[in-house]
PDB file of C-alpha atoms and ligand atoms in Angstrom:
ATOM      1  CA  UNK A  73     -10.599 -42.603  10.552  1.00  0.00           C
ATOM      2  CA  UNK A  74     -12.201 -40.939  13.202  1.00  0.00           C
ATOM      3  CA  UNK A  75     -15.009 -37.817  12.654  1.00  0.00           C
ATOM      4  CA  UNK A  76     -13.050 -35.464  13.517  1.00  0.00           C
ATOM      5  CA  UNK A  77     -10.275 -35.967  11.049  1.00  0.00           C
ATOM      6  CA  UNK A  78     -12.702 -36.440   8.045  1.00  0.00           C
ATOM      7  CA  UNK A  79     -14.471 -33.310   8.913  1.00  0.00           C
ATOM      8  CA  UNK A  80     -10.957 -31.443   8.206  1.00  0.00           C
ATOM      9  CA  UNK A  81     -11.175 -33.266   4.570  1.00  0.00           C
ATOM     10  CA  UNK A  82     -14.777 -31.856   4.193  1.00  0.00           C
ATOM     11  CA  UNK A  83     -13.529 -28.524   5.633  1.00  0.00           C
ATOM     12  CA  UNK A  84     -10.457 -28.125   3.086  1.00  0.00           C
ATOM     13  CA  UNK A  85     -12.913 -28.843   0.180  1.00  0.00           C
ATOM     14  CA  UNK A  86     -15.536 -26.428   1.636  1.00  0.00           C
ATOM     15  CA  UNK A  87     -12.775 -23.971   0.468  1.00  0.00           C
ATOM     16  CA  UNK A  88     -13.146 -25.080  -2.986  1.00  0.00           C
ATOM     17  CA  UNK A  89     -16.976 -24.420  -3.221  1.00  0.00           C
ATOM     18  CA  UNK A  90     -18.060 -22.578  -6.075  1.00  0.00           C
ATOM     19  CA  UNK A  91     -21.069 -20.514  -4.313  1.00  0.00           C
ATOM     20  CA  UNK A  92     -21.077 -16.899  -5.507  1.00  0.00           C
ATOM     21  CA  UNK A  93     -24.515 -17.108  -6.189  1.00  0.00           C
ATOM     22  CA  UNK A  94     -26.156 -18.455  -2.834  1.00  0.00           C
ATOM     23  CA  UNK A  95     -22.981 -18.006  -0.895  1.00  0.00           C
ATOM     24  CA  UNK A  96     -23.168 -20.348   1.073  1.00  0.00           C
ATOM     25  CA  UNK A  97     -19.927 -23.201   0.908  1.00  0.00           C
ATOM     26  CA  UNK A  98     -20.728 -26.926   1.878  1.00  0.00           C
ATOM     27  CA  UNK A  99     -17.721 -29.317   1.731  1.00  0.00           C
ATOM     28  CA  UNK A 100     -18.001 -32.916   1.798  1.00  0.00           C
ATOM     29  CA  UNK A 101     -15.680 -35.908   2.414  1.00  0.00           C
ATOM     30  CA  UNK A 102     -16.467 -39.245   1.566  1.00  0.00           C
ATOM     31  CA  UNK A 103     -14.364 -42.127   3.020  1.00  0.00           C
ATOM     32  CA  UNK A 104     -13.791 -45.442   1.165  1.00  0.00           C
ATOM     33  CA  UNK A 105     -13.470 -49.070   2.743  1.00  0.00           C
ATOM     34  CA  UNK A 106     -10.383 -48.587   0.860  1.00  0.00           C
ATOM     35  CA  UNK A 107      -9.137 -46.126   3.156  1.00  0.00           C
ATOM     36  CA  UNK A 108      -9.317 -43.374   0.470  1.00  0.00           C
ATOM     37  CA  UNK A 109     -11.127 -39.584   1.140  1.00  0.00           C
ATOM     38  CA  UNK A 110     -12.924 -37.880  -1.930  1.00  0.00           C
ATOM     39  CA  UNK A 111     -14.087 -34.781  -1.648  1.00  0.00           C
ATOM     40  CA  UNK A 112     -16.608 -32.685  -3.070  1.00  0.00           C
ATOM     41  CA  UNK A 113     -17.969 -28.877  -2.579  1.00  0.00           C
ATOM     42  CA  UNK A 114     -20.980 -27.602  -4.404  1.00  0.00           C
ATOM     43  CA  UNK A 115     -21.045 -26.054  -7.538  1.00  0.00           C
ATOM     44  CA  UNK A 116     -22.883 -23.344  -8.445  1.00  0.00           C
ATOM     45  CA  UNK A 117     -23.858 -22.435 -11.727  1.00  0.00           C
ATOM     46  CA  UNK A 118     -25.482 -19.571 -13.800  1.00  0.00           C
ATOM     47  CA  UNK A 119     -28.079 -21.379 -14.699  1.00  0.00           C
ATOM     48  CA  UNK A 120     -29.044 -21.938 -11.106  1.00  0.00           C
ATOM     49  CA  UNK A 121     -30.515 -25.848 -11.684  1.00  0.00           C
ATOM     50  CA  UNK A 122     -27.594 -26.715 -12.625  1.00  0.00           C
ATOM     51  CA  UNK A 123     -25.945 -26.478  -9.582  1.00  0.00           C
ATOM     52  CA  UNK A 124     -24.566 -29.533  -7.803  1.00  0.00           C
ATOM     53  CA  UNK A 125     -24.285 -30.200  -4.011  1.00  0.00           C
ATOM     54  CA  UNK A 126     -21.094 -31.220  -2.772  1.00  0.00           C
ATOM     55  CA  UNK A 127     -22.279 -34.742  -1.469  1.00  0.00           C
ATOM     56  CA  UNK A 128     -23.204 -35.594  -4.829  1.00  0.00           C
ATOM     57  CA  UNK A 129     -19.945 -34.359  -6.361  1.00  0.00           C
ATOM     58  CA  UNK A 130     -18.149 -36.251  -3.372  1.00  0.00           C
ATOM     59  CA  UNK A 131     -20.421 -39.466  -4.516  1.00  0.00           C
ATOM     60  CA  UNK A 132     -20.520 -38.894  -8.697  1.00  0.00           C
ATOM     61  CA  UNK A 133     -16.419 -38.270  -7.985  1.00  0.00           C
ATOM     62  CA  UNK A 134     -15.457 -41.266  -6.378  1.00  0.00           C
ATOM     63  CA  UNK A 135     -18.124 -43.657  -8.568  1.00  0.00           C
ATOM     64  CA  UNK A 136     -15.900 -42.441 -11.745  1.00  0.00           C
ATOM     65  CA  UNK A 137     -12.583 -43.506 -10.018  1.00  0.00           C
ATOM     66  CA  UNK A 138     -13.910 -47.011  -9.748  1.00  0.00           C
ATOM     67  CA  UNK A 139     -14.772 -46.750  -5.553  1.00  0.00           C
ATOM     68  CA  UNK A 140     -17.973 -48.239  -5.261  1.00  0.00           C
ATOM     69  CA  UNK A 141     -17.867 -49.634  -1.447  1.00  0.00           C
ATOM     70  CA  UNK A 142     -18.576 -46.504   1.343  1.00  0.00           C
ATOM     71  CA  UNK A 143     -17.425 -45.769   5.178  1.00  0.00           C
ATOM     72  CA  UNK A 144     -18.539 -42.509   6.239  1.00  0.00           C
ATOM     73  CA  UNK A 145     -19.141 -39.188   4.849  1.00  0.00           C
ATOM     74  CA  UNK A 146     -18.440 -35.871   6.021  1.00  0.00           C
ATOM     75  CA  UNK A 147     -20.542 -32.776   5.647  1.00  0.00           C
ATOM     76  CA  UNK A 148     -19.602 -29.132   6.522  1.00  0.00           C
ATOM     77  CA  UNK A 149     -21.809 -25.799   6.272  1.00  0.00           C
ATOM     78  CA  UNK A 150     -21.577 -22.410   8.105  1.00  0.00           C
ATOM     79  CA  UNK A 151     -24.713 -23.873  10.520  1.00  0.00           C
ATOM     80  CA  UNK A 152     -24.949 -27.697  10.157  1.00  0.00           C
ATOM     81  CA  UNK A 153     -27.026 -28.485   7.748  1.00  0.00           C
ATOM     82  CA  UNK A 154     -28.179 -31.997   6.767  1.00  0.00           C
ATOM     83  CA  UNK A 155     -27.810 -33.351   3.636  1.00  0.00           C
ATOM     84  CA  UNK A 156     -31.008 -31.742   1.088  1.00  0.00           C
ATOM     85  CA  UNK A 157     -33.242 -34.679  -0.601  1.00  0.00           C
ATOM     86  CA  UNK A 158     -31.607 -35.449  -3.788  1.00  0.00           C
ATOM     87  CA  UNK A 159     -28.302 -36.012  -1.887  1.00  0.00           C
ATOM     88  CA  UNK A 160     -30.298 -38.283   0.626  1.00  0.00           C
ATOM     89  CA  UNK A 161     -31.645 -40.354  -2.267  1.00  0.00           C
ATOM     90  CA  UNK A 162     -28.103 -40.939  -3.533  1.00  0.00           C
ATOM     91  CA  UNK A 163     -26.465 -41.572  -0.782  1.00  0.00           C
ATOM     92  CA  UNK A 164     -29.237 -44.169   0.127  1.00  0.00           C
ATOM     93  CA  UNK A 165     -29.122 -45.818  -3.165  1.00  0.00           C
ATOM     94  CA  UNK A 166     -24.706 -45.896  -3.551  1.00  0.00           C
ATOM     95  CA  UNK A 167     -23.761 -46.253  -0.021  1.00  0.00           C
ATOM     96  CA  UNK A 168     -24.858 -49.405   2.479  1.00  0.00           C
ATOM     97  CA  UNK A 169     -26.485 -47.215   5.353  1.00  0.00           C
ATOM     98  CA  UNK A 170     -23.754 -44.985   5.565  1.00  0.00           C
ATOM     99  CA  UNK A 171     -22.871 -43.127   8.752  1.00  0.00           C
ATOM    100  CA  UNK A 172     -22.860 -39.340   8.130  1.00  0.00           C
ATOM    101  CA  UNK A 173     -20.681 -36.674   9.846  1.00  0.00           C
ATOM    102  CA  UNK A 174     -22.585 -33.189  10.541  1.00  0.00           C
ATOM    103  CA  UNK A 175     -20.249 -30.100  11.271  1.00  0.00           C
ATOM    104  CA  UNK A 176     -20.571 -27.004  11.520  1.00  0.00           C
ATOM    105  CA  UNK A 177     -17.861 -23.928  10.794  1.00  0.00           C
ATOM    106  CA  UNK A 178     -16.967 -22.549  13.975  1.00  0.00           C
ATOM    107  CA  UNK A 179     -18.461 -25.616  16.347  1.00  0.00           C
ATOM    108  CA  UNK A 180     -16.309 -28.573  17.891  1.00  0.00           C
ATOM    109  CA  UNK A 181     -19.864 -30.496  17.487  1.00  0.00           C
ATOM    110  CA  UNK A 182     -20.374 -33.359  15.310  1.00  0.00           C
ATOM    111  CA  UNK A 183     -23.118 -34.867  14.902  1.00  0.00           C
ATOM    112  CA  UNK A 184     -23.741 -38.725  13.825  1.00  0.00           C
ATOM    113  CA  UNK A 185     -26.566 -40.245  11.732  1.00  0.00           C
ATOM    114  CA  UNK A 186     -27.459 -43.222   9.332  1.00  0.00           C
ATOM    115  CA  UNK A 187     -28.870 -42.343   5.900  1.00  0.00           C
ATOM    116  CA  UNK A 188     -31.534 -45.206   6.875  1.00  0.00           C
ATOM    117  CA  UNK A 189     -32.617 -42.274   9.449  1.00  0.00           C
ATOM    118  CA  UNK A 190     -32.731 -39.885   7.111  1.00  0.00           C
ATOM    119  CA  UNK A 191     -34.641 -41.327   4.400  1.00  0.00           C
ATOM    120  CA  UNK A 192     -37.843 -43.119   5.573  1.00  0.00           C
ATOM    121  CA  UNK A 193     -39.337 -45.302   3.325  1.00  0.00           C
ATOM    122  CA  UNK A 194     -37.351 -44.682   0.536  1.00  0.00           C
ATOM    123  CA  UNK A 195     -37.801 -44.835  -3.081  1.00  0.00           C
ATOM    124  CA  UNK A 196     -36.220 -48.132  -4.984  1.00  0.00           C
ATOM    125  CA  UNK A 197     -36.142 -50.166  -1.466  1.00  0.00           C
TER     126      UNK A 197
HETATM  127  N1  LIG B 487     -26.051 -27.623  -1.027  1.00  0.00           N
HETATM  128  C1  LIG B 487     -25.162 -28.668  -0.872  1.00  0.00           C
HETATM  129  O1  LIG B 487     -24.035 -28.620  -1.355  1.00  0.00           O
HETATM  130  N2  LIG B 487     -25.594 -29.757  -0.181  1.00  0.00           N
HETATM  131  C2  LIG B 487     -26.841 -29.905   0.366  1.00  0.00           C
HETATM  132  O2  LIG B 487     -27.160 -30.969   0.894  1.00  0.00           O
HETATM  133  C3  LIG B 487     -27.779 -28.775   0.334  1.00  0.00           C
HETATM  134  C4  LIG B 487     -27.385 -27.612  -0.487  1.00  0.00           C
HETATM  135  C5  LIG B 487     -25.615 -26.448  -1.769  1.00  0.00           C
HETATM  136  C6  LIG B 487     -26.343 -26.209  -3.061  1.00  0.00           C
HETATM  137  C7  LIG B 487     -26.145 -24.719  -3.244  1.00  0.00           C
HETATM  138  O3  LIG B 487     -24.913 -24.507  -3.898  1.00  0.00           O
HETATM  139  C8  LIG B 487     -26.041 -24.167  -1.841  1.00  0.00           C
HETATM  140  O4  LIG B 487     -25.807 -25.286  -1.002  1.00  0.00           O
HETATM  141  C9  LIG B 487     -27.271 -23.427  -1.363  1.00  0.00           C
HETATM  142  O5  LIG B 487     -28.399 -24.180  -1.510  1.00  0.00           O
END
């Protein structure tokens, strides 16, 4: 599947975010070798630790369906952010140096990177 296409995935469940505190939507699509797309938005909660970024509900999702084995994953914000820490670690310990999608609302650009390049030196090597 190319970028492009899994970007639309991560833009459809942007829609489902549950932001009303920060207000800020993030989608996320995460493509299996099987072929499959999970999704995942964050979700916010009153108890504002609580919260959960999409990538990790795209990850946590697709682990409890019994997908264990990663392609790509798409990300989508309103300016094209990277993944925060937490989602970094678990992406580099349940993906094999995923490639990541990086879109942006409103932008054509997508932009490419390995979790490898994201995570220096990371914990549990
Ligand atoms: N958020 C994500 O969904 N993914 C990230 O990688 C960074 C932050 C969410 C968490 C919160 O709901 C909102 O963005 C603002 O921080």
């Amino acid at each position: 599947m190319n970028p492009k296409k899994l970007i639309t995935y991560a833009k459809n469940a942007q829609n489902y975010a549950k932001a009303k505190y920060s207000n800020y939507p993030v989608g996320a699509a995460l493509l299996t070798k099987d072929g499959v797309v999970v999704k995942g938005c964050n979700i916010e909660s009153k108890a504002y630790p609580t919260t959960l970024c999409a990538e990790r509900v795209a990850i946590f999702s697709a682990i409890a369906q019994g997908f264990n084995n990663f392609k790509a994953l798409a990300l989508i914000t309103n300016d094209g952010a990277f993944p925060c820490g937490s989602c970094r670690q678990i992406i580099y310990e349940y993906t094999d140096n995923i490639l990541i999608y990086i879109g942006q609302n409103n932008d054509k650009k997508i932009l490419e990177v390995h979790i490898n390049d994201l995570l220096p030196n990371p914990f549990g090597k």
